[in-house]
Coordinates of C-alpha atoms in Angstrom, one line a residue:
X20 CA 130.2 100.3 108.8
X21 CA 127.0 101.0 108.8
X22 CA 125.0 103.8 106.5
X23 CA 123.9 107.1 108.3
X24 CA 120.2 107.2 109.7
X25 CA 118.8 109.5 106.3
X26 CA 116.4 109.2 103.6
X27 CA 119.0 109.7 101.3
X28 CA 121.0 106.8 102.4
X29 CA 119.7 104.1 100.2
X30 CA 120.5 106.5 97.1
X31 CA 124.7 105.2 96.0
X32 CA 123.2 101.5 96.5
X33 CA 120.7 102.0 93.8
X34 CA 123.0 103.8 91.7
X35 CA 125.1 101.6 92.0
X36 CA 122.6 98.3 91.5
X37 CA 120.6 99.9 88.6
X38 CA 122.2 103.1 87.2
X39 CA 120.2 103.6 84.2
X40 CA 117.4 103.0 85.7
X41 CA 115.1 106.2 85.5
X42 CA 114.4 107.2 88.9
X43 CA 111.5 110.2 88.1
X44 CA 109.8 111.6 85.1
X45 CA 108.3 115.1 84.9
X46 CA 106.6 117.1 83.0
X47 CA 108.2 120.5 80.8
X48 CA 105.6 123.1 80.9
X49 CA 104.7 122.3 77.3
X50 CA 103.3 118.9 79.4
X51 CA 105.8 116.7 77.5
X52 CA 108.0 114.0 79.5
X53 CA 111.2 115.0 78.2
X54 CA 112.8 115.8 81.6
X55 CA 113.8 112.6 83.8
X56 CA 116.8 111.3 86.1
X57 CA 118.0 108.1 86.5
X58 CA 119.0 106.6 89.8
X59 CA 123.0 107.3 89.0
X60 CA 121.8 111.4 88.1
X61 CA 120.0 111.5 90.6
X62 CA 122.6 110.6 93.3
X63 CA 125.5 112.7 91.1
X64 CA 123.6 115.8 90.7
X65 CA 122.8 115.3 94.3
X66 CA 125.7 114.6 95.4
X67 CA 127.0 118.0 93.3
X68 CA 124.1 120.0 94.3
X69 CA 124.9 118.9 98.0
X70 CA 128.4 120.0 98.1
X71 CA 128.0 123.3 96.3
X72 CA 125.5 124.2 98.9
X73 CA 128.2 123.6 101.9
X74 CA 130.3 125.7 100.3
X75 CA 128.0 128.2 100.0
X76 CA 127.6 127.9 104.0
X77 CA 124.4 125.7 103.5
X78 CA 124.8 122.4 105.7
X79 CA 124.5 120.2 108.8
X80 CA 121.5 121.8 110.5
X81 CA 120.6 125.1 108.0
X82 CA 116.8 125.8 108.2
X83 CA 116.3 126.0 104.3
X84 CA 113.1 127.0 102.8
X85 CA 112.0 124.9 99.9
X86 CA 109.3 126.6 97.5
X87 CA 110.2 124.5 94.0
X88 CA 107.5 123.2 91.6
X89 CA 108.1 119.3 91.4
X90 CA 110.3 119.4 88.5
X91 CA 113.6 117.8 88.8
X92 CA 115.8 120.1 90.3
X93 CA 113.1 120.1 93.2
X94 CA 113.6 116.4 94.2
X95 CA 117.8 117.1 93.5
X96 CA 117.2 119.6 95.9
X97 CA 116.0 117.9 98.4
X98 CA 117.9 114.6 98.3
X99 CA 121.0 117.3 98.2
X100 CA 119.8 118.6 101.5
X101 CA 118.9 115.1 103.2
X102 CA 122.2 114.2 102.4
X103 CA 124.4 117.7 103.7
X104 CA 122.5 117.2 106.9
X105 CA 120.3 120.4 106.2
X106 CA 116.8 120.9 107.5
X107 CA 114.3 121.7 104.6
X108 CA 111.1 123.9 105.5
X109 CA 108.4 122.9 103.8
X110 CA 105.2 125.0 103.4
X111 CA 101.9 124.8 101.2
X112 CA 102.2 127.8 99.2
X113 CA 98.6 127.7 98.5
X114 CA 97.5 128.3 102.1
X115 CA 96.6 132.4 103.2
X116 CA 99.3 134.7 102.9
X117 CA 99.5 135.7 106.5
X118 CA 99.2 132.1 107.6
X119 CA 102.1 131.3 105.1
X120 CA 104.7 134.6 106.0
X121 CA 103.5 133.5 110.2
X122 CA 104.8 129.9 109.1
X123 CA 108.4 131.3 107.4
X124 CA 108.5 133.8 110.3
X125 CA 107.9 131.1 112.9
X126 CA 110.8 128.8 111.0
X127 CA 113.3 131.5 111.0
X128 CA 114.9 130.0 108.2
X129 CA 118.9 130.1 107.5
X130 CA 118.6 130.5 103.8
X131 CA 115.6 130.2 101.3
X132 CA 115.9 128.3 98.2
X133 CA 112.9 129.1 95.6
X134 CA 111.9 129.3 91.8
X135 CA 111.6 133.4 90.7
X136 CA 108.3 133.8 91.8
X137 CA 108.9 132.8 95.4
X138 CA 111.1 134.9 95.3
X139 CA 109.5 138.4 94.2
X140 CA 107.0 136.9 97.0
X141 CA 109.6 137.0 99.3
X142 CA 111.2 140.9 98.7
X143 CA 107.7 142.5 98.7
X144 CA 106.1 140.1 101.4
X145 CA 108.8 140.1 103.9
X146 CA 108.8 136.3 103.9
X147 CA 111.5 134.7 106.0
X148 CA 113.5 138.1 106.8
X149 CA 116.1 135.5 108.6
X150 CA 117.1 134.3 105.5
X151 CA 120.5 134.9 104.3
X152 CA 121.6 132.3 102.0
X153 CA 119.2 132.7 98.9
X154 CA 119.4 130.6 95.9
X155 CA 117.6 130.6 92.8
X156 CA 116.2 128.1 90.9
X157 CA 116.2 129.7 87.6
X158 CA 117.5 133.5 86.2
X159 CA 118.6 135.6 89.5
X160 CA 117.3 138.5 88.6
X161 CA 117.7 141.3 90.7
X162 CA 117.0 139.5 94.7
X163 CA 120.7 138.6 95.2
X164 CA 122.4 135.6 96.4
X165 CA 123.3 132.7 93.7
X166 CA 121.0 130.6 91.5
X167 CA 121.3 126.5 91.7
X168 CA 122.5 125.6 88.6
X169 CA 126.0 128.1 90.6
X170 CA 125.4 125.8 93.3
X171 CA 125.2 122.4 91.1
X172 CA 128.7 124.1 89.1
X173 CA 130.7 124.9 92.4
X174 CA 130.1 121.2 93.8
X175 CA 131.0 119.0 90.5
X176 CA 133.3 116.8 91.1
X177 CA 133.3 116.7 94.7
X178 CA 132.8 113.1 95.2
X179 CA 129.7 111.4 97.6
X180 CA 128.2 113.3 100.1
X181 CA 126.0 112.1 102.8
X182 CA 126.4 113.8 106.4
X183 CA 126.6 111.2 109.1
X184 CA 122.9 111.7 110.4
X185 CA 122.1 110.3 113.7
X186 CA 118.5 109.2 114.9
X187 CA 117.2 111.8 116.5
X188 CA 118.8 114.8 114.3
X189 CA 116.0 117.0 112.9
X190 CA 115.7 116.0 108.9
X191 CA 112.9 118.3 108.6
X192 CA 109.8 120.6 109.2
X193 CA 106.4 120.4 107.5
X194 CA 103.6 122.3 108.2
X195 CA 100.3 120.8 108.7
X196 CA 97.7 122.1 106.3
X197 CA 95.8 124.3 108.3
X198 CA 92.9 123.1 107.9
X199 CA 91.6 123.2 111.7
X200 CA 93.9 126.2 112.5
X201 CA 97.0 128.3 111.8
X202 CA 99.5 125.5 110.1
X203 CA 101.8 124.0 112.9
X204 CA 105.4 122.9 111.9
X205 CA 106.3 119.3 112.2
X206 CA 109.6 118.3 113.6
X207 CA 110.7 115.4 111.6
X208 CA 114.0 113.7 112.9
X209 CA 115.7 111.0 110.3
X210 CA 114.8 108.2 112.5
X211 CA 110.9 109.2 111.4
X212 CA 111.3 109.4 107.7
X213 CA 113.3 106.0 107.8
X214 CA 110.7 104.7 109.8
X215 CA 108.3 105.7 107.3
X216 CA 109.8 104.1 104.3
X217 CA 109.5 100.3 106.4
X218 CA 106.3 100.9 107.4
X219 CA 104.5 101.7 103.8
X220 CA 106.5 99.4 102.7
X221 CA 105.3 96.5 104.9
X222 CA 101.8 98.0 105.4
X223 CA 101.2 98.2 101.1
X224 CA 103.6 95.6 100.0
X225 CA 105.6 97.6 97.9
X226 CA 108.6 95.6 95.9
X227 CA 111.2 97.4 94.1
X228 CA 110.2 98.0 89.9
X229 CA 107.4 99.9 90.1
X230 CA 106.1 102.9 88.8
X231 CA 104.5 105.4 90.7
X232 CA 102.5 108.4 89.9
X233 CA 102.8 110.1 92.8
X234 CA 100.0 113.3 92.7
X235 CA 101.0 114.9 95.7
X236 CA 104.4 115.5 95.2
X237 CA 106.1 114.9 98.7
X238 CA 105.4 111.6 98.5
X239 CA 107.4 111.0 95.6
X240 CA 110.3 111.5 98.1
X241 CA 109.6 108.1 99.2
X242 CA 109.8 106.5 95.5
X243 CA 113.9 106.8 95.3
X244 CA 114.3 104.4 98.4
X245 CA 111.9 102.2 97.9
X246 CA 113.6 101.6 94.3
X247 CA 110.3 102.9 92.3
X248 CA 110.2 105.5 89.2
X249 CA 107.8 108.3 89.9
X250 CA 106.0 109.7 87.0
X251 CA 104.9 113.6 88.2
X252 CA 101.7 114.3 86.7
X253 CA 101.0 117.1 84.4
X254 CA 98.5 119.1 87.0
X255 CA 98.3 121.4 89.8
X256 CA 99.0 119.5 92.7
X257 CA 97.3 122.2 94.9
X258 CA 94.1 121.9 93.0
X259 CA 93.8 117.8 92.8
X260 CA 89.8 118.3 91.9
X261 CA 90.6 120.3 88.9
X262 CA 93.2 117.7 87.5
X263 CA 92.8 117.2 83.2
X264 CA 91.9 112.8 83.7
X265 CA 92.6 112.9 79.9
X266 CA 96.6 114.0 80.9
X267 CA 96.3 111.4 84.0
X268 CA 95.1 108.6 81.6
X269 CA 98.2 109.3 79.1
X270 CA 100.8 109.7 81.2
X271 CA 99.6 106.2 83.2
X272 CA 99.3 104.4 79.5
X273 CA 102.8 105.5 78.4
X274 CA 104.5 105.0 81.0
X275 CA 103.2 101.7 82.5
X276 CA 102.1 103.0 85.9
X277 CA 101.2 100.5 88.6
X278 CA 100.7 102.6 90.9
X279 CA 99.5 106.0 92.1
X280 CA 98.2 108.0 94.9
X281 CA 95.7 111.0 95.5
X282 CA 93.6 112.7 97.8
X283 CA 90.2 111.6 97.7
X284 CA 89.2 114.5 95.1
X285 CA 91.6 113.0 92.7
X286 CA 90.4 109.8 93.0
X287 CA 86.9 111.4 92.5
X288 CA 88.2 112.6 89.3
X289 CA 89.1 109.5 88.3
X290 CA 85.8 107.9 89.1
X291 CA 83.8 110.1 87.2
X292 CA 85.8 110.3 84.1
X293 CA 85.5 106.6 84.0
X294 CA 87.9 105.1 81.8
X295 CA 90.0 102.0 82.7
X296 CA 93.0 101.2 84.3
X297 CA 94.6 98.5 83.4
X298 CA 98.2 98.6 84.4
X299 CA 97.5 100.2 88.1
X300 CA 98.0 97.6 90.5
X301 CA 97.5 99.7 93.8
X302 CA 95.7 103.1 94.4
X303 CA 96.2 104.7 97.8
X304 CA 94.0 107.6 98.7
X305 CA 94.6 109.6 101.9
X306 CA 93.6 113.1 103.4
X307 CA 90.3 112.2 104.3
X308 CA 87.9 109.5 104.1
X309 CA 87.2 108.7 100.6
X310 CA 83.2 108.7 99.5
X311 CA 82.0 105.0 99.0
X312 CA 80.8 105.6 95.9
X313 CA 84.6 106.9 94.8
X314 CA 86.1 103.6 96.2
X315 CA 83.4 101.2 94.0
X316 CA 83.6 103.2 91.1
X317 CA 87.1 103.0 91.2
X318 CA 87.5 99.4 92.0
X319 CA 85.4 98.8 89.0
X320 CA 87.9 100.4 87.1
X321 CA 91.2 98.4 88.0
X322 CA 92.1 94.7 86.8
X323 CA 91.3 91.7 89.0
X324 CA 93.6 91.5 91.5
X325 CA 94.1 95.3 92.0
X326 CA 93.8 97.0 95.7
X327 CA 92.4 100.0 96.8
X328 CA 94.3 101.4 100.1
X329 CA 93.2 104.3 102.1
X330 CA 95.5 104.7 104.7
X331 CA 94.8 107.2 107.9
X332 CA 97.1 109.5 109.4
X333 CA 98.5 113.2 109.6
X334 CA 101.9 114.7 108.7
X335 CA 102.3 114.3 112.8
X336 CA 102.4 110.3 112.0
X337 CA 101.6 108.5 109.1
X338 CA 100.6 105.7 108.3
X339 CA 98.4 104.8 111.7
X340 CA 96.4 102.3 109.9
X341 CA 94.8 101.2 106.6
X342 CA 92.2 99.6 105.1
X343 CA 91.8 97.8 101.5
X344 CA 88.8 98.9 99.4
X345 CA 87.4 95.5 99.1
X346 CA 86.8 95.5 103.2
X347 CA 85.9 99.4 102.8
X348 CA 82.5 98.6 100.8
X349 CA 81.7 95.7 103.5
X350 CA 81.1 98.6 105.9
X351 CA 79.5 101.1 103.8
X352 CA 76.2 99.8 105.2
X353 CA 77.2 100.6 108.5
X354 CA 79.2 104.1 107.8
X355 CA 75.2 105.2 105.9
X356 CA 73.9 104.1 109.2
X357 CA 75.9 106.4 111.4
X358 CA 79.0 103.9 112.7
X359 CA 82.0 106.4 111.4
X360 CA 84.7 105.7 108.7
X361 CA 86.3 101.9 109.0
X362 CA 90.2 102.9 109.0
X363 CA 91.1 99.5 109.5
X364 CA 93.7 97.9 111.6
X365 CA 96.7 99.4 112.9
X366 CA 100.0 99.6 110.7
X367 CA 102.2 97.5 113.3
X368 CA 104.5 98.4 115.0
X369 CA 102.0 101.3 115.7
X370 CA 100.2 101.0 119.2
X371 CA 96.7 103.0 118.7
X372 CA 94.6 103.2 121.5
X373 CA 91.4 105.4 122.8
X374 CA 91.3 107.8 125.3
X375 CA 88.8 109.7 127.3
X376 CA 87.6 112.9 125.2
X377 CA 89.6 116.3 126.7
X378 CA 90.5 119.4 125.6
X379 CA 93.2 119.8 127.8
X380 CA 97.1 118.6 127.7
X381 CA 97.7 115.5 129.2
X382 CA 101.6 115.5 130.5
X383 CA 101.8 111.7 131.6
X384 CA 99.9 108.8 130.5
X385 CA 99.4 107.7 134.0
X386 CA 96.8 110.8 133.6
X387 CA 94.9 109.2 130.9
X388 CA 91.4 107.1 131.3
X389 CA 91.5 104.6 128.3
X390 CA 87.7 103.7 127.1
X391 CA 86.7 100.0 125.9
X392 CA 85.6 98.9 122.9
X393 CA 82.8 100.6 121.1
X394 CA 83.3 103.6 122.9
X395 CA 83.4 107.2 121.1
X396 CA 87.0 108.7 122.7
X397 CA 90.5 110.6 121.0
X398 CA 92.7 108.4 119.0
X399 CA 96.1 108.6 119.8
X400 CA 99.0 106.6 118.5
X401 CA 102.8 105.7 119.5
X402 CA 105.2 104.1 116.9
X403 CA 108.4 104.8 115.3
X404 CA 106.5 107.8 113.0
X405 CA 105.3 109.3 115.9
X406 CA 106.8 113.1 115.6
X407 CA 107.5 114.0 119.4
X408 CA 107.6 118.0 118.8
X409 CA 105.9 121.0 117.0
X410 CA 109.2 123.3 115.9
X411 CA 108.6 126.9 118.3
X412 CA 104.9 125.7 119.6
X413 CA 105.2 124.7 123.6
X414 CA 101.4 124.7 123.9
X415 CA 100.8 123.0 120.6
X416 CA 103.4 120.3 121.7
X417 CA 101.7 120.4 125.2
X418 CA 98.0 119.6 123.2
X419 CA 99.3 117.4 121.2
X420 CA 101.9 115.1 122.9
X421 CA 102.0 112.8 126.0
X422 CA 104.9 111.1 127.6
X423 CA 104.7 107.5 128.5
X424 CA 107.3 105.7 130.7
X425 CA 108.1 102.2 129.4
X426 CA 108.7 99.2 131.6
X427 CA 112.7 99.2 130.4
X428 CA 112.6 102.4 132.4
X429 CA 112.7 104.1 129.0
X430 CA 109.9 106.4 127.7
X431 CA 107.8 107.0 124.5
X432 CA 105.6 110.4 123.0
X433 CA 102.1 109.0 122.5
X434 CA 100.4 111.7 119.7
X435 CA 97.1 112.4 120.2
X436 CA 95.8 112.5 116.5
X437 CA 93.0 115.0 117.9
X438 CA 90.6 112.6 116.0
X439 CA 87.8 110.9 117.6
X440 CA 86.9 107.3 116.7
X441 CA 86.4 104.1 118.4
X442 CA 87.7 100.1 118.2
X443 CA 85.4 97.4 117.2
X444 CA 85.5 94.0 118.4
X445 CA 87.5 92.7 115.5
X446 CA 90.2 94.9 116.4
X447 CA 89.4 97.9 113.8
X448 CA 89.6 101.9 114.0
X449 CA 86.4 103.9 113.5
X450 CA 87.1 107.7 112.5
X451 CA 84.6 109.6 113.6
X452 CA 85.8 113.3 112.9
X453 CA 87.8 115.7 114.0
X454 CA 87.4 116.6 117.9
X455 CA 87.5 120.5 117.5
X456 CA 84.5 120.0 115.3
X457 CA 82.5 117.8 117.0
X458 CA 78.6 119.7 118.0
X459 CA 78.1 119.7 121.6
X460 CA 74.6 119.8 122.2
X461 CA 72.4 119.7 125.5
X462 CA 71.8 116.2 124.6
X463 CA 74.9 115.3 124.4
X464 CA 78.4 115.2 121.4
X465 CA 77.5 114.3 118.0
X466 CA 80.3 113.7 115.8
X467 CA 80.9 114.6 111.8
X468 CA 81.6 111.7 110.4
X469 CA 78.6 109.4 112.3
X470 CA 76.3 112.2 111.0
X471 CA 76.8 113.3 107.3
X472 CA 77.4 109.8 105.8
X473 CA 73.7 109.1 106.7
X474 CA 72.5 112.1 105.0
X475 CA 74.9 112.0 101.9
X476 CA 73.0 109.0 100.8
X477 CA 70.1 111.5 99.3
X478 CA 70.8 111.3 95.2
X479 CA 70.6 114.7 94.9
X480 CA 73.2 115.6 97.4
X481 CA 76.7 115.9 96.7
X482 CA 78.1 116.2 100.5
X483 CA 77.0 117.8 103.8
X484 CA 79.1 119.1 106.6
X485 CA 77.7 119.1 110.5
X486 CA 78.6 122.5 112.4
X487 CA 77.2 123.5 115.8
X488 CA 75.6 127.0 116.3
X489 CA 75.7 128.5 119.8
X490 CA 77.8 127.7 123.2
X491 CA 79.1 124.4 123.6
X492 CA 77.0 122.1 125.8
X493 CA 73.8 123.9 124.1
X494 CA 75.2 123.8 120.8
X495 CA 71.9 123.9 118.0
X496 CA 73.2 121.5 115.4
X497 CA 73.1 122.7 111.5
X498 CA 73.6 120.6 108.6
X499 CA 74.8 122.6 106.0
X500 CA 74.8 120.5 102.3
X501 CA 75.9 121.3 98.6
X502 CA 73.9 119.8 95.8
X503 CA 75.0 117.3 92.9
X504 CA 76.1 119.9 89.9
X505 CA 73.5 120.7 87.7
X506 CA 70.8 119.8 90.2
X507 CA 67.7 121.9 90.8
X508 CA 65.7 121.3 94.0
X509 CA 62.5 122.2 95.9
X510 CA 64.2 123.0 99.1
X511 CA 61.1 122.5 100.8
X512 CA 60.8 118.9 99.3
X513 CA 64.6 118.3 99.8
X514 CA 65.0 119.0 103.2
X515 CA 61.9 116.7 104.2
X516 CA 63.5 114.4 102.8
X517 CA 67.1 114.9 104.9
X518 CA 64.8 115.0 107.8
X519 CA 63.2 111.5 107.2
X520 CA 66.4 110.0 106.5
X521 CA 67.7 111.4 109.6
X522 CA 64.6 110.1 111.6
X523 CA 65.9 106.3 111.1
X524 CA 68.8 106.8 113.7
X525 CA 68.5 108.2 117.0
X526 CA 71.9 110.6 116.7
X527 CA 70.8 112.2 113.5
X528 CA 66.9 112.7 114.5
X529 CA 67.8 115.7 116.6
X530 CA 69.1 118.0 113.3
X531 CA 66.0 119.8 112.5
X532 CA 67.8 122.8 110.9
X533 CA 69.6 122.5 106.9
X534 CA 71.4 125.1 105.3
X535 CA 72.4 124.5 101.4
X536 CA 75.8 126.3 100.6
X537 CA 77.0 127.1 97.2
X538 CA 80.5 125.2 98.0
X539 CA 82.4 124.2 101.1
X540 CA 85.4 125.4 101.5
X541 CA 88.4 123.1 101.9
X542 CA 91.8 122.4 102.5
X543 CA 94.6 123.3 100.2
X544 CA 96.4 120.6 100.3
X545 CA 93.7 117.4 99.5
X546 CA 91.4 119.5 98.5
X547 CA 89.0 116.9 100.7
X548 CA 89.0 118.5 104.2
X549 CA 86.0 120.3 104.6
X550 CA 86.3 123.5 106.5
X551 CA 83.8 123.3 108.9
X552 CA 84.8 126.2 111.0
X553 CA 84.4 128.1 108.6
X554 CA 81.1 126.9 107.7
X555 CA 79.9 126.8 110.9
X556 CA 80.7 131.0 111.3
X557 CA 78.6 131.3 107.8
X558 CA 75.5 129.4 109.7
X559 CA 75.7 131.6 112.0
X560 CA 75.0 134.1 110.4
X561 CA 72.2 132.8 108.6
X562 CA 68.5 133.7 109.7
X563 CA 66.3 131.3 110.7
X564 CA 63.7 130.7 107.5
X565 CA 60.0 132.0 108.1
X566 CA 57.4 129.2 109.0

């Protein structure tokens, strides 16, 4: 007989193979490590946790809100839903509050699990009115419902739980970020996240006995069935560029850490703080693309032999494909000379191909015009981690997703990634930005990521972000850019300067206009994502400077 199709599957083997093995540290709020499971706690208490919540009318397909620091009971909690067949809603509570009670309105959630604060959020905010199971993880209080540790009491001694999960059974909905729009929610069936575990797997190499420190917590999900510890680090995970190194450094010292993975403004803090790592054997670094100066300095910084992934992808589908650091600085030259962001080569069994730029849905593939090699056009992507559906969003779906038929007489969704990029000749992805924000000038597109890498080469410059002024088609093109902290400029001088450096290549010469901002605004999730949309509303609104 053969195990369901769940994440949660591969949990009584390892308890059973290594019980005492300790499956995730975390952190009390003092920022000690005294709170950890091992593999056998982790499927009991699940296992518990899991049953209590079907008696409490909490199972095979319950929408369930999840709004749980990463502290134990969070990762019980959701191994305890993968395995009752529930559907946990996950949500960045960091994003804007209308965009985040739209999301929990949008999910219409069976029951809402939360720590007290989420929810005394949820009785004055109206979040998820739908909700009628509500559990507590911590003291009641005075919002109703039970509390978990109820829950965890009610199912002990139950015995294994894992719901008999088919393929295509929805495991899950995450909403995207936001940060090009109103966060969309992801439809994840079991037969993606399984996917998911084989294909970082095989794409990174991962064996069994490692320790991970995981600094976006979601991905710690992953750790358990690939038979890793994760080590949660004492920080904010909404505010990676505000991480304490110092508490990074300790926790990776004491606790052996080979591995660990953060946007690219954790790796920044990393880089600057510049002490070594000798025990990390991989660093993976996702969200956006990740500065070349981040990548040496961090190479620099890990033991011969080390690698440095940045994989690409979205929540839609992830990973697409990745690149090692050491190939990564090879085409820095080219990225500072306008090429895009090498991505690297597809994570097989993906299929990534480039299509004709359109802003319109595309229903059959039959419909699409596929440009060669070298040629600027939307990436899109089909593969077993392919998510075929936005949960409640027809015209998002219709965007996003195209059918293909298959020769078997079968058919496939193809995601467009709504990224624009371009194959070389040896078979690699170029990123070239996002295609909402490329600038659409009378001369024709230029795209974000072809254009600021060439002007963040200035010393005094920490990053620029390319935004379009005006109609599409006549778009003016602004460079807005943030200094290096602690840097005092002529403007005058300083933007002569951008304008030489953009002379040398024939895309960038036509930006004739610079703005300098006192801080970009960016996503909540990496922290990394600039918000160009944004930015591009505040250049706007700036007046032209006298001559």
């Amino acid at each position: 007989m053969t195990d369901p199709c769940n994440i949660a599957a591969s949990l009584p083997r390892l308890a059973r193979e290594q019980p005492d093995r300790v499956a995730m540290r975390c952190p009390d709020g003092a920022g000690r490590y005294t709170r950890e499971l091992t593999y056998a706690q982790l499927d009991a208490r699940s296992d518990a946790i899991a049953a209590g919540l079907g008696a409490y009318r909490i199972g095979r397909g319950s929408r369930t809100v999840v709004m749980v620091r990463p502290t134990p009971e969070f990762f019980l909690l959701m191994f305890a839903l993968f395995k009752a067949g529930a559907v946990p809603v996950l949500v960045d509570p960091g994003i804007d509050r209308r965009a985040l009670k739209q999301c929990l309105d949008e999910a219409e959630p069976e029951a809402f699990i939360g720590i007290p604060l989420a929810q005394f959020a949820r009785r004055v905010l109206g979040w998820a009115k739908s909700a009628k199971k509500i559990v507590t993880v911590g003291p009641r209080w005075a919002w109703g419902g039970t509390t978990l540790a109820k829950i965890e009491a009610r199912g002990s001694g139950a015995g294994p739980q894992l719901a008999d999960t088919a393929p295509d059974d929805v495991a899950g909905i995450l909403f995207t970020s936001g940060s090009t729009g109103v966060p969309k929610g992801v439809v994840y069936r079991h037969r993606h996240f399984v996917a998911q575990i084989e294909l970082l797997r095989n794409a990174f190499g991962l064996q069994p006995g490692g320790v991970d420190l995981p600094t976006f917590p979601p991905f710690a999900l992953f750790d358990p069935a690939l038979g890793l510890t994760s080590v949660i680090p004492d920080m904010d995970p909404t505010r990676p560029a505000s991480a304490d190194p110092d508490k990074l450094h300790a926790a990776i010292a004491r606790f052996g850490v080979t591995q660990l993975f953060g946007s690219p403004a954790l790796m920044k803090v990393l880089a600057d703080h510049g002490a070594p790592l000798p025990t990390v054997q991989r660093v993976t670094s996702a969200g956006a693309p990740v500065p070349p100066d981040t990548v040496a300095k961090i190479r620099t910084l890990l033991p011969e032999g080390a690698q440095f992934w940045t994989p690409y992808g979205a929540t839609e589908c992830l990973p697409v494909a990745v690149i090692e650091g050491r190939e990564l600085e090879s085409t820095r030259a080219a990225t500072e000379a306008g090429a895009g962001t090498c991505v690297g080569r597809a994570v097989s069994p993906n299929e990534v191909r480039i299509i004709r730029i359109v802003d319109a849905p595309i229903a059959d593939w039959n419909d699409v015009d596929e440009v060669p090699d070298g040629e600027v056009g939307e990436i899109t992507v089909a593969g077993p981690t392919a998510t075929d559906t936005y949960f409640r969003r027809d015209a998002a779906t219709r965007i996003a997703k195209i059918r293909e038929a298959l020769p078997d007489g079968g058919e496939r969704i193809v995601h467009r990634m709504g990224d624009v990029g371009w194959f070389d000749g040896e078979g690699r992805l170029w990123f070239c930005g996002r295609k909402t924000q490329r600038v659409e000038t009378a001369d024709g597109p230029l795209y974000t990521e072809q254009v600021e890498p060439v002007f963040n080469t200035h010393p005094q410059v920490r990053r620029t972000a390319l935004v379009g002024v005006g109609e599409p088609g006549r778009q003016t093109p602004v460079l807005c850019y943030e200094l290096q902290p602690g840097v005092g400029v002529d403007r005058a001088r300083l933007e002569a300067d951008l304008r030489a450096i953009g002379a040398r290549h024939p895309h960038t010469a036509r930006i004739a206009r610079f703005l300098p901002h006192p801080g970009f605004p960016v996503d909540i999730r990496h922290n990394a994502k600039i918000g160009r949309e944004t930015l591009a509303a505040w250049a706007a609104a700036q007046k032209e400077p006298h001559a």
